[in-house]
Short mmCIF file of C-alpha atoms and ligand atoms in Angstrom, two decimals:
data_model
loop_
_atom_site.label_atom_id
_atom_site.label_comp_id
_atom_site.label_asym_id
_atom_site.label_seq_id
_atom_site.Cartn_x
_atom_site.Cartn_y
_atom_site.Cartn_z
CA MET Q 1 19.22 2.98 -28.63
CA ARG Q 2 16.83 0.48 -26.88
CA HIS Q 3 13.96 2.55 -24.96
CA ILE Q 4 11.68 1.43 -22.60
CA ALA Q 5 8.17 2.07 -20.53
CA ILE Q 6 8.07 1.67 -17.13
CA ILE Q 7 4.56 1.58 -16.69
CA GLY Q 8 3.48 2.42 -12.21
CA SER Q 9 7.27 4.33 -10.03
CA GLY Q 10 6.66 3.07 -6.77
CA PRO Q 11 9.53 0.48 -5.72
CA ALA Q 12 9.14 -2.12 -8.64
CA GLY Q 13 9.42 0.13 -11.63
CA TYR Q 14 12.42 1.94 -9.95
CA TYR Q 15 14.68 -0.86 -9.11
CA SER Q 16 14.16 -2.07 -13.07
CA ALA Q 17 14.60 1.12 -14.32
CA GLU Q 18 18.36 1.16 -12.22
CA ALA Q 19 18.63 -2.60 -13.27
CA ALA Q 20 18.00 -1.27 -17.21
CA GLN Q 21 21.18 1.89 -16.66
CA LYS Q 22 22.93 -1.05 -15.16
CA LYS Q 23 22.64 -3.23 -17.88
CA PHE Q 24 23.06 -1.17 -20.80
CA GLY Q 25 24.89 2.05 -19.50
CA SER Q 26 24.02 4.91 -21.93
CA ASP Q 27 22.17 2.16 -24.91
CA VAL Q 28 19.15 2.53 -23.02
CA ARG Q 29 15.62 5.31 -22.56
CA ILE Q 30 14.00 4.66 -20.18
CA ASP Q 31 9.67 6.59 -19.27
CA ILE Q 32 7.80 5.80 -15.19
CA ILE Q 33 4.95 6.22 -16.39
CA ASP Q 34 1.91 6.78 -13.67
CA ARG Q 35 -1.32 7.76 -13.11
CA LEU Q 36 0.03 10.82 -10.43
CA PRO Q 37 1.77 13.77 -10.03
CA VAL Q 38 4.31 12.52 -7.89
CA PRO Q 39 6.03 9.55 -8.01
CA PHE Q 40 7.38 6.47 -5.68
CA GLY Q 41 3.60 4.41 -4.96
CA LEU Q 42 3.93 2.18 -2.29
CA ILE Q 43 6.49 4.17 -0.70
CA ARG Q 44 4.31 7.42 -1.27
CA PHE Q 45 0.85 6.02 0.17
CA GLY Q 46 1.44 2.89 1.06
CA VAL Q 47 4.44 2.17 4.24
CA ALA Q 48 3.05 3.71 6.59
CA PRO Q 49 3.68 7.92 8.52
CA ASP Q 50 5.30 6.58 10.79
CA HIS Q 51 8.01 3.85 8.61
CA GLN Q 52 10.31 7.01 8.52
CA SER Q 53 13.48 4.91 8.20
CA ILE Q 54 11.73 2.70 5.14
CA LYS Q 55 10.09 5.08 3.43
CA ALA Q 56 14.29 6.42 2.78
CA VAL Q 57 14.12 4.03 -0.48
CA SER Q 58 13.44 6.42 -1.55
CA ALA Q 59 16.16 8.60 -1.84
CA ARG Q 60 17.56 5.97 -3.60
CA TYR Q 61 15.06 5.76 -6.20
CA GLU Q 62 15.72 9.43 -7.32
CA LYS Q 63 19.17 9.27 -8.00
CA VAL Q 64 17.64 6.32 -10.68
CA ALA Q 65 15.07 9.18 -11.76
CA LEU Q 66 18.13 12.36 -11.73
CA SER Q 67 19.66 10.54 -14.67
CA ASP Q 68 19.57 12.26 -18.05
CA ASN Q 69 18.74 8.73 -19.76
CA VAL Q 70 15.28 8.68 -17.33
CA GLY Q 71 12.22 10.05 -17.53
CA PHE Q 72 8.90 10.63 -15.52
CA VAL Q 73 5.99 10.86 -16.82
CA GLY Q 74 3.07 11.50 -14.57
CA ASN Q 75 -0.63 12.10 -14.69
CA VAL Q 76 -0.96 9.89 -16.93
CA THR Q 77 -3.22 7.21 -16.68
CA VAL Q 78 -2.11 4.36 -20.43
CA GLY Q 79 -5.40 2.53 -21.15
CA LYS Q 80 -7.70 5.95 -20.84
CA ASP Q 81 -4.66 8.61 -22.16
CA VAL Q 82 -2.32 6.56 -24.25
CA SER Q 83 -3.41 3.14 -24.28
CA VAL Q 84 -0.87 -0.30 -24.08
CA ASP Q 85 -1.13 -0.09 -28.11
CA GLU Q 86 0.11 2.13 -28.50
CA LEU Q 87 3.78 2.81 -25.98
CA GLN Q 88 4.05 -0.22 -27.29
CA GLY Q 89 4.23 0.61 -30.99
CA LEU Q 90 6.64 3.11 -28.69
CA TYR Q 91 9.21 1.05 -27.51
CA ASP Q 92 10.77 -1.70 -28.15
CA ALA Q 93 9.65 -3.44 -24.23
CA VAL Q 94 6.02 -1.71 -21.91
CA ILE Q 95 7.46 -3.39 -17.88
CA LEU Q 96 4.36 -3.53 -16.23
CA ALA Q 97 5.17 -2.24 -12.26
CA THR Q 98 1.41 -0.97 -11.01
CA GLY Q 99 1.94 -3.07 -7.92
CA ALA Q 100 -1.64 -4.20 -6.48
CA PRO Q 101 -3.44 -0.92 -4.93
CA ASN Q 102 -7.25 -2.57 -5.10
CA ASP Q 103 -8.14 -4.43 -1.85
CA ARG Q 104 -8.82 -8.22 -2.20
CA THR Q 105 -12.41 -7.94 -1.61
CA LEU Q 106 -14.13 -8.37 1.94
CA ASP Q 107 -17.51 -11.29 0.37
CA ILE Q 108 -19.28 -11.56 3.66
CA ALA Q 109 -24.15 -9.69 3.77
CA GLY Q 110 -22.71 -6.54 4.86
CA GLY Q 111 -18.91 -6.00 3.47
CA ASP Q 112 -20.58 -3.14 1.61
CA LEU Q 113 -21.93 -1.47 5.24
CA PRO Q 114 -21.17 2.52 5.27
CA GLY Q 115 -18.46 2.16 8.36
CA VAL Q 116 -16.21 -0.07 6.49
CA PHE Q 117 -12.92 0.01 4.31
CA GLY Q 118 -10.32 -1.97 2.71
CA SER Q 119 -7.41 -1.20 3.65
CA ALA Q 120 -6.04 0.34 0.98
CA ALA Q 121 -8.50 2.56 1.04
CA PHE Q 122 -7.17 2.71 5.67
CA VAL Q 123 -3.76 3.27 5.19
CA GLY Q 124 -4.39 5.42 1.48
CA TRP Q 125 -6.16 7.92 3.28
CA TYR Q 126 -4.02 8.39 6.43
CA ASN Q 127 -1.11 8.55 3.87
CA GLY Q 128 -2.49 11.35 1.51
CA HIS Q 129 -3.37 9.66 -1.47
CA PRO Q 130 -5.83 11.40 -3.57
CA ASP Q 131 -8.34 9.12 -4.51
CA PHE Q 132 -8.47 8.33 -0.93
CA ALA Q 133 -9.04 11.71 1.23
CA ASP Q 134 -12.68 12.19 1.30
CA ILE Q 135 -13.20 8.41 3.18
CA GLU Q 136 -14.74 10.14 6.40
CA PRO Q 137 -13.85 6.77 8.78
CA PRO Q 138 -16.40 6.88 11.83
CA LEU Q 139 -13.35 7.76 14.22
CA ASP Q 140 -16.40 8.60 16.72
CA GLY Q 141 -16.66 5.19 17.32
CA ARG Q 142 -15.29 2.69 21.14
CA HIS Q 143 -14.50 -0.31 18.97
CA VAL Q 144 -12.62 -1.37 16.20
CA VAL Q 145 -12.34 -4.32 14.12
CA ILE Q 146 -9.79 -5.22 12.04
CA ILE Q 147 -10.14 -8.74 9.30
CA GLY Q 148 -6.37 -10.09 8.86
CA ASN Q 149 -3.63 -11.56 10.03
CA GLY Q 150 -0.92 -9.93 7.91
CA ASN Q 151 1.50 -6.27 8.23
CA VAL Q 152 -1.00 -4.28 7.34
CA ALA Q 153 -3.42 -5.13 10.08
CA LEU Q 154 -0.38 -4.25 12.37
CA ASP Q 155 0.75 -1.18 10.39
CA VAL Q 156 -3.72 -0.42 10.97
CA ALA Q 157 -3.69 -0.90 14.18
CA ARG Q 158 -0.90 0.94 15.04
CA ILE Q 159 -2.14 3.66 13.02
CA LEU Q 160 -5.06 4.08 15.81
CA SER Q 161 -3.31 3.46 18.73
CA LYS Q 162 -0.68 6.31 18.55
CA THR Q 163 -0.95 10.27 20.24
CA ARG Q 164 -0.40 13.28 18.85
CA ALA Q 165 3.20 12.68 20.17
CA GLU Q 166 3.73 10.06 18.37
CA PHE Q 167 3.55 10.95 15.59
CA GLY Q 168 6.30 12.81 15.78
CA GLY Q 169 8.77 12.75 12.66
CA SER Q 170 6.07 11.23 10.78
CA ASP Q 171 4.01 12.40 7.71
CA ILE Q 172 1.04 11.34 8.57
CA VAL Q 173 -1.30 13.73 6.80
CA SER Q 174 -3.57 16.21 9.26
CA HIS Q 175 -6.24 15.19 7.82
CA ALA Q 176 -5.91 11.97 9.68
CA LEU Q 177 -3.68 13.66 12.34
CA ASP Q 178 -6.37 15.91 14.49
CA MET Q 179 -9.08 12.65 13.52
CA LEU Q 180 -6.95 10.21 14.99
CA ASP Q 181 -6.50 12.88 17.41
CA ASP Q 182 -9.89 12.87 18.37
CA SER Q 183 -10.77 9.13 18.53
CA LYS Q 184 -12.67 7.61 21.54
CA LEU Q 185 -10.86 4.61 20.30
CA GLU Q 186 -11.32 2.15 23.11
CA ASP Q 187 -10.87 -1.00 21.55
CA ILE Q 188 -9.03 -2.55 18.86
CA SER Q 189 -9.46 -6.68 17.68
CA ILE Q 190 -7.71 -8.77 15.16
CA LEU Q 191 -9.66 -11.10 13.83
CA GLY Q 192 -7.03 -13.94 12.32
CA ARG Q 193 -9.32 -16.69 10.87
CA ARG Q 194 -6.22 -18.64 11.77
CA GLY Q 195 -3.71 -18.93 14.63
CA PRO Q 196 -1.35 -18.27 16.22
CA HIS Q 197 1.34 -20.44 14.48
CA GLN Q 198 0.02 -18.86 10.81
CA ILE Q 199 0.01 -14.81 12.00
CA ALA Q 200 1.97 -13.84 8.80
CA MET Q 201 3.49 -10.27 10.49
CA THR Q 202 6.37 -10.33 11.31
CA PRO Q 203 8.49 -8.83 14.73
CA LYS Q 204 9.52 -5.32 13.43
CA GLU Q 205 5.68 -4.74 13.15
CA LEU Q 206 4.74 -6.82 16.22
CA GLY Q 207 6.90 -6.02 18.36
CA GLU Q 208 6.69 -2.07 18.29
CA LEU Q 209 2.85 -2.56 19.45
CA GLY Q 210 4.65 -3.37 22.95
CA HIS Q 211 5.58 -0.32 22.85
CA LEU Q 212 3.08 2.39 22.45
CA GLU Q 213 1.80 5.14 25.00
CA ARG Q 214 -2.20 4.45 25.54
CA ALA Q 215 -2.79 1.22 23.69
CA THR Q 216 -1.74 -2.71 24.79
CA PRO Q 217 -2.16 -5.73 23.27
CA ARG Q 218 -3.45 -8.95 24.24
CA VAL Q 219 -3.84 -11.45 24.26
CA GLU Q 220 -5.89 -15.45 25.27
CA PRO Q 221 -3.08 -17.49 26.73
CA GLY Q 222 -5.31 -20.74 26.07
CA ASP Q 223 -4.78 -19.84 22.23
CA LEU Q 224 -1.14 -20.22 21.96
CA PRO Q 225 -0.49 -23.92 20.31
CA GLU Q 226 2.34 -25.76 23.14
CA LEU Q 227 5.28 -23.35 23.76
CA GLY Q 228 7.83 -27.01 22.64
CA ASP Q 229 6.01 -26.19 19.07
CA ASP Q 230 7.30 -22.50 18.39
CA ALA Q 231 11.34 -25.28 17.45
CA LEU Q 232 9.34 -26.47 14.51
CA LEU Q 233 8.93 -22.72 13.62
CA GLU Q 234 10.93 -20.97 11.04
CA PRO Q 235 12.99 -17.89 13.16
CA GLY Q 236 11.62 -15.53 12.09
CA MET Q 237 8.31 -16.86 12.95
CA ARG Q 238 9.59 -18.29 15.97
CA LYS Q 239 10.52 -14.22 16.90
CA SER Q 240 7.09 -13.51 15.96
CA VAL Q 241 5.13 -15.95 18.12
CA THR Q 242 7.61 -14.87 21.11
CA LEU Q 243 6.08 -12.34 20.84
CA LEU Q 244 2.94 -13.07 21.34
CA ARG Q 245 3.46 -15.00 23.90
CA GLU Q 246 4.75 -12.13 25.77
CA PHE Q 247 1.64 -10.09 24.93
CA ALA Q 248 0.05 -12.85 26.99
CA ALA Q 249 1.77 -12.69 30.03
CA ILE Q 250 1.15 -8.54 30.88
CA PRO Q 251 -0.37 -8.29 33.16
CA GLU Q 252 -3.76 -7.26 34.35
CA ALA Q 253 -2.36 -4.19 36.36
CA PHE Q 254 -0.69 -2.77 33.60
CA ARG Q 255 -3.57 -2.96 30.70
CA ALA Q 256 -5.23 -0.35 33.49
CA ASP Q 257 -2.85 3.26 32.74
CA LYS Q 258 -4.09 1.97 29.41
CA ASP Q 259 -7.03 4.04 26.68
CA ILE Q 260 -7.11 1.26 24.03
CA ASN Q 261 -6.30 -2.41 24.56
CA ILE Q 262 -5.11 -4.51 20.69
CA ASN Q 263 -7.02 -7.18 21.36
CA PHE Q 264 -5.91 -10.54 19.31
CA ASP Q 265 -8.92 -12.60 18.12
CA PHE Q 266 -6.91 -15.57 16.60
CA PHE Q 267 -9.27 -18.75 14.89
CA ALA Q 268 -12.28 -15.87 14.64
CA ALA Q 269 -13.83 -15.96 10.57
CA PRO Q 270 -15.91 -12.94 10.15
CA VAL Q 271 -19.65 -13.78 9.01
CA ALA Q 272 -21.44 -10.99 8.54
CA ILE Q 273 -21.77 -6.94 9.45
CA GLU Q 274 -24.13 -5.97 10.48
CA GLY Q 275 -26.48 -3.03 11.24
CA ASN Q 276 -28.81 -0.41 10.25
CA GLY Q 277 -27.58 1.49 7.50
CA LYS Q 278 -23.80 2.40 9.05
CA VAL Q 279 -21.65 -0.37 11.62
CA GLU Q 280 -23.24 -1.67 14.33
CA ARG Q 281 -21.03 -5.59 14.96
CA ILE Q 282 -19.53 -8.35 12.54
CA ILE Q 283 -20.13 -11.39 13.11
CA VAL Q 284 -18.47 -14.10 13.76
CA GLU Q 285 -17.60 -18.24 13.57
CA ARG Q 286 -14.85 -19.81 16.10
CA THR Q 287 -12.20 -22.56 14.01
CA ARG Q 288 -10.02 -24.81 13.95
CA LEU Q 289 -6.85 -25.64 12.09
CA ASP Q 290 -7.79 -29.47 9.78
CA ASP Q 291 -4.49 -31.22 8.90
CA GLN Q 292 -3.93 -29.16 6.30
CA TYR Q 293 -4.38 -25.83 8.33
CA ARG Q 294 -6.04 -24.16 6.97
CA SER Q 295 -9.60 -23.30 9.03
CA ILE Q 296 -12.60 -24.54 9.09
CA GLY Q 297 -15.75 -23.44 11.01
CA THR Q 298 -17.37 -24.54 14.52
CA GLY Q 299 -20.42 -23.84 14.22
CA GLU Q 300 -19.22 -21.84 17.03
CA ILE Q 301 -21.33 -17.61 16.72
CA TYR Q 302 -20.55 -14.78 18.64
CA THR Q 303 -20.71 -11.09 18.19
CA ILE Q 304 -18.44 -7.83 18.56
CA ASP Q 305 -20.08 -4.58 18.90
CA CYS Q 306 -18.02 -2.40 16.58
CA ASP Q 307 -18.73 0.95 14.88
CA MET Q 308 -15.96 0.47 12.35
CA VAL Q 309 -14.33 -2.12 10.68
CA ILE Q 310 -10.96 -2.64 8.47
CA SER Q 311 -10.53 -5.36 6.36
CA CYS Q 312 -6.85 -6.25 5.25
CA ILE Q 313 -7.20 -9.28 3.84
CA GLY Q 314 -4.46 -8.90 1.37
CA TYR Q 315 -4.50 -6.61 -2.68
CA GLU Q 316 -5.10 -6.43 -6.51
CA THR Q 317 -3.06 -5.20 -9.19
CA PRO Q 318 -5.74 -3.65 -11.80
CA SER Q 319 -6.91 -5.03 -15.47
CA ILE Q 320 -5.80 -3.32 -18.62
CA GLU Q 321 -8.13 -4.22 -21.42
CA GLY Q 322 -6.40 -6.49 -23.60
CA VAL Q 323 -4.06 -7.70 -21.04
CA PRO Q 324 -4.26 -10.93 -19.66
CA PHE Q 325 -4.79 -11.50 -15.93
CA GLU Q 326 -5.54 -13.88 -13.77
CA HIS Q 327 -8.17 -13.40 -11.94
CA GLY Q 328 -8.33 -15.73 -9.18
CA ARG Q 329 -5.04 -13.96 -8.06
CA GLY Q 330 -5.24 -10.28 -8.69
CA ARG Q 331 -1.97 -10.11 -11.32
CA PHE Q 332 -1.53 -10.67 -14.69
CA ALA Q 333 -0.60 -13.11 -16.55
CA ASN Q 334 2.39 -13.72 -17.26
CA VAL Q 335 5.68 -16.75 -17.84
CA GLU Q 336 8.32 -15.15 -15.46
CA GLY Q 337 7.53 -10.91 -15.94
CA ARG Q 338 6.15 -11.92 -20.02
CA ILE Q 339 2.84 -11.62 -20.57
CA LEU Q 340 2.71 -10.85 -25.22
CA PRO Q 341 5.41 -10.12 -26.66
CA GLY Q 342 7.26 -6.86 -25.33
CA LEU Q 343 4.86 -6.41 -23.21
CA TYR Q 344 6.47 -7.52 -19.38
CA CYS Q 345 5.39 -7.18 -15.64
CA VAL Q 346 7.47 -6.66 -12.24
CA GLY Q 347 7.22 -6.68 -8.63
CA TRP Q 348 3.06 -7.71 -7.44
CA ALA Q 349 1.78 -7.68 -10.17
CA ARG Q 350 3.72 -9.97 -11.16
CA ARG Q 351 3.42 -11.83 -8.52
CA GLY Q 352 1.08 -10.64 -6.41
CA PRO Q 353 0.56 -8.78 -2.93
CA SER Q 354 3.65 -11.33 -0.63
CA GLY Q 355 7.35 -10.10 0.38
CA THR Q 356 9.43 -6.62 1.30
CA ILE Q 357 9.89 -2.93 -0.55
CA GLY Q 358 13.61 -5.27 -0.84
CA THR Q 359 11.82 -8.16 -3.02
CA ASN Q 360 11.29 -5.83 -5.61
CA ARG Q 361 15.36 -5.18 -6.30
CA PRO Q 362 15.96 -8.76 -7.61
CA ASP Q 363 12.52 -8.64 -9.24
CA GLY Q 364 13.94 -5.60 -11.23
CA TYR Q 365 17.50 -7.18 -12.17
CA ALA Q 366 15.64 -10.10 -13.04
CA ILE Q 367 13.19 -8.97 -15.62
CA ILE Q 368 15.81 -6.31 -17.11
CA ASP Q 369 17.85 -9.58 -17.80
CA ILE Q 370 14.71 -10.95 -19.87
CA VAL Q 371 14.21 -7.73 -21.54
CA ALA Q 372 17.62 -7.92 -22.72
CA GLY Q 373 17.69 -10.92 -24.02
CA ASP Q 374 14.00 -10.24 -26.06
CA ILE Q 375 14.80 -7.39 -27.04
CA GLY Q 376 18.66 -7.11 -28.19
CA ASP Q 377 20.08 -3.18 -29.98
CA GLY Q 378 16.10 -2.33 -29.65
CA ALA Q 379 14.27 -2.00 -33.76
CA GLY Q 380 15.03 1.45 -33.89
CA LYS Q 381 11.62 2.78 -32.10
CA THR Q 382 10.60 6.30 -31.29
CA GLY Q 383 10.16 5.97 -27.53
CA ARG Q 384 9.43 9.30 -25.90
CA PRO Q 385 9.19 11.93 -29.01
CA GLY Q 386 6.68 9.71 -30.00
CA LEU Q 387 4.77 9.51 -26.56
CA ASP Q 388 5.43 13.04 -26.22
CA ALA Q 389 2.81 14.15 -29.39
CA ILE Q 390 0.59 12.35 -27.80
CA LEU Q 391 0.12 12.86 -25.12
CA GLU Q 392 0.50 17.00 -25.68
CA LYS Q 393 -2.87 15.78 -28.81
CA ARG Q 394 -5.02 14.89 -26.20
CA ARG Q 395 -3.74 17.58 -23.78
CA VAL Q 396 -2.95 15.94 -21.30
CA GLN Q 397 -0.72 18.40 -18.66
CA VAL Q 398 1.99 15.89 -18.07
CA VAL Q 399 4.10 15.89 -14.83
CA LYS Q 400 8.33 16.33 -15.61
CA PHE Q 401 10.50 14.89 -12.37
CA SER Q 402 11.38 18.47 -11.99
CA ASP Q 403 8.16 18.90 -11.86
CA TRP Q 404 7.94 16.97 -8.52
CA LYS Q 405 10.58 18.19 -7.14
CA LYS Q 406 8.95 21.73 -6.78
CA ILE Q 407 5.65 19.84 -5.29
CA GLU Q 408 7.99 17.78 -3.12
CA GLU Q 409 9.29 20.99 -1.44
CA ALA Q 410 6.31 23.07 -1.39
CA GLU Q 411 5.01 20.55 0.51
CA THR Q 412 8.79 20.70 2.35
CA ALA Q 413 7.37 23.81 3.38
CA ARG Q 414 4.46 23.52 4.38
CA ALA Q 415 5.29 21.12 7.21
CA ARG Q 416 4.11 20.88 10.43
CA GLU Q 417 7.07 21.70 13.31
CA GLY Q 418 8.80 18.13 13.41
CA ALA Q 419 7.52 16.35 10.50
CA PRO Q 420 9.07 15.63 7.46
CA ARG Q 421 6.75 16.77 4.91
CA GLU Q 422 2.84 17.78 4.80
CA LYS Q 423 1.34 16.01 1.86
CA PHE Q 424 -1.23 17.84 -0.87
CA VAL Q 425 -3.85 15.39 -1.36
CA ARG Q 426 -4.86 16.94 -3.91
CA ILE Q 427 -4.49 16.20 -7.46
CA GLU Q 428 -5.32 20.11 -8.55
CA ASP Q 429 -3.11 20.48 -5.31
CA MET Q 430 -0.28 19.46 -6.41
CA ILE Q 431 -0.89 20.83 -9.51
CA ALA Q 432 -1.44 23.48 -9.34
CA ALA Q 433 1.47 23.20 -6.74
CA LYS Q 434 4.24 22.93 -9.98
CA GLY Q 435 3.79 26.11 -10.40
P1 NAP H 501 -0.70 -10.74 3.95
O1 NAP H 501 0.13 -10.66 4.86
O2 NAP H 501 -1.30 -11.47 3.41
O3 NAP H 501 -2.08 -10.80 4.92
C1 NAP H 501 -3.18 -11.45 4.64
C2 NAP H 501 -4.04 -11.61 6.21
O4 NAP H 501 -5.17 -11.68 5.90
C3 NAP H 501 -3.13 -13.31 6.57
O5 NAP H 501 -3.76 -13.88 8.10
C4 NAP H 501 -5.18 -14.46 5.95
O6 NAP H 501 -5.20 -14.94 6.64
C5 NAP H 501 -5.53 -12.65 6.22
N1 NAP H 501 -7.45 -12.85 4.52
C6 NAP H 501 -7.43 -13.16 3.65
N2 NAP H 501 -8.60 -13.10 3.39
C7 NAP H 501 -9.30 -13.83 4.30
C8 NAP H 501 -10.71 -13.37 5.02
N3 NAP H 501 -11.32 -14.04 3.73
N4 NAP H 501 -10.55 -13.70 5.92
C9 NAP H 501 -10.03 -13.47 6.70
N5 NAP H 501 -9.24 -13.06 6.71
C10 NAP H 501 -8.11 -13.16 5.87
O7 NAP H 501 -1.37 -8.63 3.60
P2 NAP H 501 -0.96 -7.42 4.12
O8 NAP H 501 -0.94 -7.68 5.38
O9 NAP H 501 -2.00 -6.93 3.44
O10 NAP H 501 0.36 -7.34 3.51
C11 NAP H 501 0.69 -7.39 1.74
C12 NAP H 501 2.58 -7.43 2.22
O11 NAP H 501 2.59 -6.65 1.95
C13 NAP H 501 2.30 -8.59 2.81
O12 NAP H 501 3.81 -9.34 2.31
C14 NAP H 501 3.99 -7.39 4.56
O13 NAP H 501 4.52 -8.38 4.14
C15 NAP H 501 3.93 -6.51 3.41
N6 NAP H 501 3.57 -5.16 4.21
C16 NAP H 501 5.47 -4.82 5.35
C17 NAP H 501 5.54 -4.36 6.11
C18 NAP H 501 6.64 -4.07 6.76
O14 NAP H 501 7.79 -4.44 6.41
N7 NAP H 501 6.07 -3.04 7.71
C19 NAP H 501 4.22 -3.59 6.36
C20 NAP H 501 3.34 -3.55 5.39
C21 NAP H 501 2.60 -4.33 4.17
P3 NAP H 501 -4.43 -16.34 6.35
O15 NAP H 501 -3.45 -16.62 6.15
O16 NAP H 501 -5.58 -17.91 6.39
O17 NAP H 501 -4.93 -16.13 4.56
#
């Protein structure tokens, strides 16, 4: 019998478990450990609450989770409740699928002022992540600046713009919905340090900004490259840039009916954030591209008055004591997923925060191929009973998958009309709901 522990119950974790089931059939026992009492990681806490079709992939993970040889070990923090070393003593393979839940640091003066949030915090807040339930973003202001030109910047701009009615059918948490509904927002500026041809935004997500009830995107026509240059782009990127061109052509008269402008500010690098005890303005330097398409400052500085700054500049994997880490790249040091003998990583923890949820599927299958070659038939280790003994001794309250189903049932029962679920945002409420 082979025993595999997977740390992290997001997409990379469940695709790896699915791959292990396919590879080893009934000759494997898999435990998926998560520090939170609820599974699915990025699906629950990262994917936007109005993107329910993307979240539906959790049904596939649930199928894996409900098999006899796969366990969910929730509410257990590796590094605190049990160490990686201990797990390695119990399991033939330990796979870190911990994702990249930490914000990459916005390293500018004033980056720590109240009113500056990383996207992990802001996205976590509207998705009900227990770590960010209390951040209270100042939504009573008129202008929010978003830094970054990726899909997370688009998610954040869209969530800030939507009306209560537009959140119908979403699983946004009510504390966020109420505050967003009351917001007095007039302007959202999305700062990109490079230009329209360097965005990391995909067409579907960009296109959604063109169909909002109370907001309209605005692109300065002068920021767009020559039309003919679009021919050199790969098709997805060309579609995205075509959308930016459409946004640039939106007539001013159309904006008159809308409450919120979503301004794309290209060639704009944040230099500092200022304010008296809270965010009041951001200082920006106009940039241009060098011959390698890197952004370089022009020395032209301007100021945007604003009430909140949300930095959407990418994520990092949290390090774990004793596990080799590549600090510059924010991921575990690894060669094709191997960290140390018996210790592996997969998904964003292996390659950094890029790609779609589906990208983690081949990643999960690839790591299991490697594990299969390394562990053979297994070394007669103890697996789950050994883990249970350690956790019982330390009085850790483990949440199983059957407990999660009770939590989910309670959340569904609490749901507002038209919403799929009213999520619990506090760990103690999740634990209480499992009975
Ligand atoms: P991302 O795609 O890597 O974009 C990060 C953006 O931040 C880039 O525009 C980057 O600009 C900019 N940036 C980085 N450091 C900066 C700095 N110091 N100052 C100013 N700008 C800076 O990251 P993400 O948006 O967090 O997305 C992460 C992954 O999740 C991506 O693969 C994304 O596609 C995926 N995702 C997908 C969806 C969806 O499919 N619906 C939704 C959300 C996220 P440079 O290019 O100049 O470095």
